[in-house]
Amino acid sequence: MNLPGLIAFAAIVLFFVALFFWTNRRGPSRSGPPLDVLAANRGWRIAVKQEGLGKGRTISVSPLKPEGWSLVATRYSNPESGTMVLTTEFRTLTAVAVPGSLAIGPPIPLADKALAASFFAPGGIGGRMLPALIGTDEGGAFQGLELCPQPAGGFSAGTVLASGPEPSPAALAAYEQALADWQRHHPQDDRFPILLRHGNTLRLRLRTDLSGSDEIEAFIDLALGLAARIDAPA
């Protein structure tokens, strides 16, 4: 290859290298205004950390004034399975501490409820596996969950698991309303908000990593509204 050819080839290589790093620095395309604009408008602190040459990313959101809540959206590559792990989790404190633990997830088909009941029976394998599956870090707080086959108020929007007393009709009604509001614009399965509650800690988790400012703002507003209503009288 002659000198002009080498120069042209080097220029092409440098262009794609620059494009690669620029794309990773920007992150994926997002819906809505930039995250720094959202942070300024809402009085939040938003930090984006890129890892693993763009394959890993963490978006952290918290209020500038201490209000006791935070959101973390994470994507990372699992080295054992080679798959991408995607999560978004909102965490806050509620005014009321409840006994036991509560988890509400996607609905289970009626034909599978008998199997689910045995899976989460006292001492069943489901109650021991769930803490690892949902990534809890509260030292076994979510062990011993059992399926609530007929939740209060005829709740059917999701699957209810509880240890201790079953959730109140007010808590289920608040969650059902929040779920309906969210799913109206976010019907995807990986955007089903999974509720996890222990004591006065409330967590709302998605099986995807939100990155658009519109979705992040909507999910935080959803979670804050749910936290405010979950212990109100029905």
Short mmCIF file of C-alpha atoms in Angstrom, two decimals, residues 25-234:
data_model
loop_
_atom_site.label_atom_id
_atom_site.label_comp_id
_atom_site.label_asym_id
_atom_site.label_seq_id
_atom_site.Cartn_x
_atom_site.Cartn_y
_atom_site.Cartn_z
CA ARG A 25 -19.79 8.53 25.98
CA ARG A 26 -23.20 9.65 24.85
CA GLY A 27 -24.84 6.37 25.75
CA PRO A 28 -27.95 5.07 23.96
CA SER A 29 -30.51 7.34 22.39
CA ARG A 30 -32.96 8.65 24.95
CA SER A 31 -36.51 9.95 24.87
CA GLY A 32 -37.12 13.40 26.28
CA PRO A 33 -34.69 16.16 27.18
CA PRO A 34 -31.12 15.41 28.35
CA LEU A 35 -30.77 14.04 31.86
CA ASP A 36 -29.00 17.17 33.12
CA VAL A 37 -32.03 19.23 32.05
CA LEU A 38 -34.34 16.86 33.94
CA ALA A 39 -32.10 17.13 37.02
CA ALA A 40 -32.17 20.93 36.92
CA ASN A 41 -35.95 21.07 36.40
CA ARG A 42 -36.77 18.69 39.26
CA GLY A 43 -34.04 19.52 41.76
CA TRP A 44 -32.45 16.09 41.43
CA ARG A 45 -28.92 14.81 41.25
CA ILE A 46 -28.34 12.49 38.25
CA ALA A 47 -25.07 10.67 37.64
CA VAL A 48 -24.26 8.43 34.67
CA LYS A 49 -21.35 6.00 34.89
CA GLN A 50 -20.23 4.04 31.83
CA GLU A 51 -18.34 0.79 32.32
CA GLY A 52 -16.92 -1.98 30.16
CA LEU A 53 -16.46 -0.03 26.91
CA GLY A 54 -20.08 1.01 26.85
CA LYS A 55 -21.60 -2.38 27.71
CA GLY A 56 -22.15 -1.49 31.35
CA ARG A 57 -23.91 1.59 32.65
CA THR A 58 -25.36 2.89 35.89
CA ILE A 59 -27.72 5.86 36.15
CA SER A 60 -28.25 7.11 39.71
CA VAL A 61 -30.96 9.61 40.67
CA SER A 62 -31.55 11.20 44.07
CA PRO A 63 -33.05 14.49 45.29
CA LEU A 64 -30.75 17.41 46.12
CA LYS A 65 -32.73 17.88 49.33
CA PRO A 66 -32.70 14.79 51.59
CA GLU A 67 -36.05 13.10 51.00
CA GLY A 68 -35.09 9.48 51.61
CA TRP A 69 -35.51 8.07 48.09
CA SER A 70 -33.21 7.03 45.27
CA LEU A 71 -33.33 5.36 41.85
CA VAL A 72 -30.63 3.26 40.23
CA ALA A 73 -30.86 1.92 36.65
CA THR A 74 -28.18 -0.65 35.88
CA ARG A 75 -27.01 -2.74 32.97
CA TYR A 76 -24.04 -5.06 33.13
CA SER A 77 -22.76 -8.20 31.46
CA ASN A 78 -22.97 -11.38 33.52
CA PRO A 79 -19.61 -13.08 32.96
CA GLU A 80 -21.01 -16.53 33.80
CA SER A 81 -23.96 -16.53 31.40
CA GLY A 82 -22.74 -13.92 28.91
CA THR A 83 -26.11 -12.18 29.07
CA MET A 84 -26.92 -8.58 29.89
CA VAL A 85 -28.56 -7.97 33.28
CA LEU A 86 -30.94 -5.00 33.23
CA THR A 87 -32.67 -3.50 36.27
CA THR A 88 -34.20 -0.26 37.46
CA GLU A 89 -34.98 0.07 41.14
CA PHE A 90 -36.61 2.86 43.13
CA ARG A 91 -36.23 2.75 46.90
CA THR A 92 -37.84 4.88 49.59
CA LEU A 93 -39.07 4.83 53.18
CA THR A 94 -42.78 4.74 54.04
CA ALA A 95 -44.48 6.42 56.99
CA VAL A 96 -45.72 3.08 58.32
CA ALA A 97 -43.62 0.01 59.08
CA VAL A 98 -45.43 -3.25 58.29
CA PRO A 99 -44.75 -6.65 59.84
CA GLY A 100 -43.21 -9.29 57.59
CA SER A 101 -42.42 -8.82 53.92
CA LEU A 102 -44.45 -8.34 50.76
CA ALA A 103 -43.74 -8.92 47.08
CA ILE A 104 -46.15 -8.24 44.21
CA GLY A 105 -45.17 -9.38 40.73
CA PRO A 106 -46.79 -10.18 37.38
CA PRO A 107 -49.98 -12.24 37.35
CA ILE A 108 -49.74 -16.04 37.30
CA PRO A 109 -52.13 -17.91 34.97
CA LEU A 110 -54.94 -19.62 36.86
CA ALA A 111 -53.75 -23.04 35.69
CA ASP A 112 -50.36 -22.44 37.34
CA LYS A 113 -51.59 -21.15 40.70
CA ALA A 114 -51.72 -24.58 42.33
CA LEU A 115 -48.10 -25.20 41.38
CA ALA A 116 -47.13 -21.74 42.59
CA ALA A 117 -48.90 -22.35 45.91
CA SER A 118 -46.86 -25.52 46.52
CA PHE A 119 -43.67 -23.78 45.37
CA PHE A 120 -44.21 -21.07 47.99
CA ALA A 121 -45.69 -23.29 50.70
CA PRO A 122 -44.12 -23.00 54.18
CA GLY A 123 -40.58 -24.31 53.92
CA GLY A 124 -40.89 -24.58 50.12
CA ILE A 125 -38.04 -23.98 47.76
CA GLY A 126 -39.60 -20.79 46.37
CA GLY A 127 -39.30 -18.89 49.63
CA ARG A 128 -35.63 -19.83 49.88
CA MET A 129 -34.82 -18.99 46.25
CA LEU A 130 -36.65 -15.66 45.99
CA PRO A 131 -34.07 -13.53 47.85
CA ALA A 132 -31.41 -14.50 45.31
CA LEU A 133 -33.76 -14.04 42.35
CA ILE A 134 -34.84 -10.53 43.32
CA GLY A 135 -31.42 -9.48 44.51
CA THR A 136 -32.35 -8.52 48.04
CA ASP A 137 -29.60 -7.45 50.35
CA GLU A 138 -31.44 -7.20 53.65
CA GLY A 139 -30.04 -10.40 55.15
CA GLY A 140 -32.87 -12.77 54.31
CA ALA A 141 -35.71 -10.31 54.91
CA PHE A 142 -37.67 -11.83 52.04
CA GLN A 143 -37.33 -15.46 53.06
CA GLY A 144 -40.50 -17.31 53.95
CA LEU A 145 -42.81 -15.59 51.48
CA GLU A 146 -45.99 -17.52 50.75
CA LEU A 147 -48.48 -17.15 47.92
CA CYS A 148 -51.71 -15.31 48.79
CA PRO A 149 -54.18 -17.21 46.59
CA GLN A 150 -57.11 -14.83 47.22
CA PRO A 151 -55.80 -11.35 48.09
CA ALA A 152 -58.07 -8.87 49.84
CA GLY A 153 -60.59 -6.97 47.75
CA GLY A 154 -60.44 -9.43 44.85
CA PHE A 155 -57.07 -8.08 43.72
CA SER A 156 -56.06 -9.77 40.45
CA ALA A 157 -53.62 -7.36 38.81
CA GLY A 158 -50.58 -9.26 40.04
CA THR A 159 -49.26 -12.14 42.14
CA VAL A 160 -49.06 -11.43 45.86
CA LEU A 161 -46.49 -13.10 48.13
CA ALA A 162 -46.32 -12.27 51.81
CA SER A 163 -44.80 -13.36 55.09
CA GLY A 164 -46.86 -12.40 58.08
CA PRO A 165 -50.21 -10.65 57.60
CA GLU A 166 -51.54 -10.30 54.09
CA PRO A 167 -51.41 -6.79 52.62
CA SER A 168 -54.32 -4.50 53.41
CA PRO A 169 -57.00 -3.67 50.84
CA ALA A 170 -55.65 -0.08 50.89
CA ALA A 171 -52.14 -1.22 49.95
CA LEU A 172 -53.42 -3.43 47.13
CA ALA A 173 -55.76 -0.73 45.83
CA ALA A 174 -52.90 1.80 45.76
CA TYR A 175 -50.66 -0.60 43.90
CA GLU A 176 -53.40 -1.54 41.41
CA GLN A 177 -54.06 2.13 40.59
CA ALA A 178 -50.35 2.85 40.20
CA LEU A 179 -49.96 -0.20 37.97
CA ALA A 180 -52.87 0.85 35.74
CA ASP A 181 -51.48 4.39 35.40
CA TRP A 182 -48.04 3.07 34.45
CA GLN A 183 -49.12 0.30 32.09
CA ARG A 184 -51.29 2.67 30.10
CA HIS A 185 -48.09 4.01 28.54
CA HIS A 186 -45.63 1.20 29.38
CA PRO A 187 -47.30 -2.15 28.64
CA GLN A 188 -44.08 -4.11 28.02
CA ASP A 189 -43.48 -7.15 30.24
CA ASP A 190 -40.05 -5.95 31.34
CA ARG A 191 -41.62 -2.70 32.56
CA PHE A 192 -44.02 -4.42 34.97
CA PRO A 193 -43.30 -2.75 38.34
CA ILE A 194 -42.44 -5.40 40.95
CA LEU A 195 -43.17 -4.20 44.48
CA LEU A 196 -40.93 -5.30 47.34
CA ARG A 197 -41.69 -4.15 50.88
CA HIS A 198 -40.13 -4.95 54.24
CA GLY A 199 -40.68 -2.92 57.37
CA ASN A 200 -40.79 0.70 56.25
CA THR A 201 -38.68 0.15 53.11
CA LEU A 202 -40.52 0.17 49.80
CA ARG A 203 -38.84 -0.83 46.55
CA LEU A 204 -40.27 -0.75 43.03
CA ARG A 205 -38.26 -2.67 40.45
CA LEU A 206 -38.33 -3.07 36.66
CA ARG A 207 -36.58 -5.78 34.65
CA THR A 208 -35.05 -3.22 32.31
CA ASP A 209 -32.70 -0.26 32.63
CA LEU A 210 -34.52 2.98 31.96
CA SER A 211 -32.34 5.60 30.30
CA GLY A 212 -34.72 8.14 28.74
CA SER A 213 -35.48 11.18 30.86
CA ASP A 214 -39.24 10.91 30.20
CA GLU A 215 -39.40 7.31 31.42
CA ILE A 216 -37.16 7.94 34.42
CA GLU A 217 -39.26 10.93 35.48
CA ALA A 218 -42.53 9.03 34.98
CA PHE A 219 -41.29 6.02 36.97
CA ILE A 220 -40.09 8.17 39.88
CA ASP A 221 -43.41 10.04 39.96
CA LEU A 222 -45.22 6.69 39.89
CA ALA A 223 -43.17 5.34 42.80
CA LEU A 224 -43.47 8.51 44.89
CA GLY A 225 -47.23 8.52 44.37
CA LEU A 226 -47.47 4.86 45.35
CA ALA A 227 -45.39 5.43 48.49
CA ALA A 228 -47.69 8.28 49.50
CA ARG A 229 -50.89 6.24 48.99
CA ILE A 230 -49.96 2.73 50.00
CA ASP A 231 -50.94 3.12 53.67
CA ALA A 232 -53.88 5.48 53.17
CA PRO A 233 -57.38 4.21 54.05
CA ALA A 234 -59.14 2.50 51.13
#
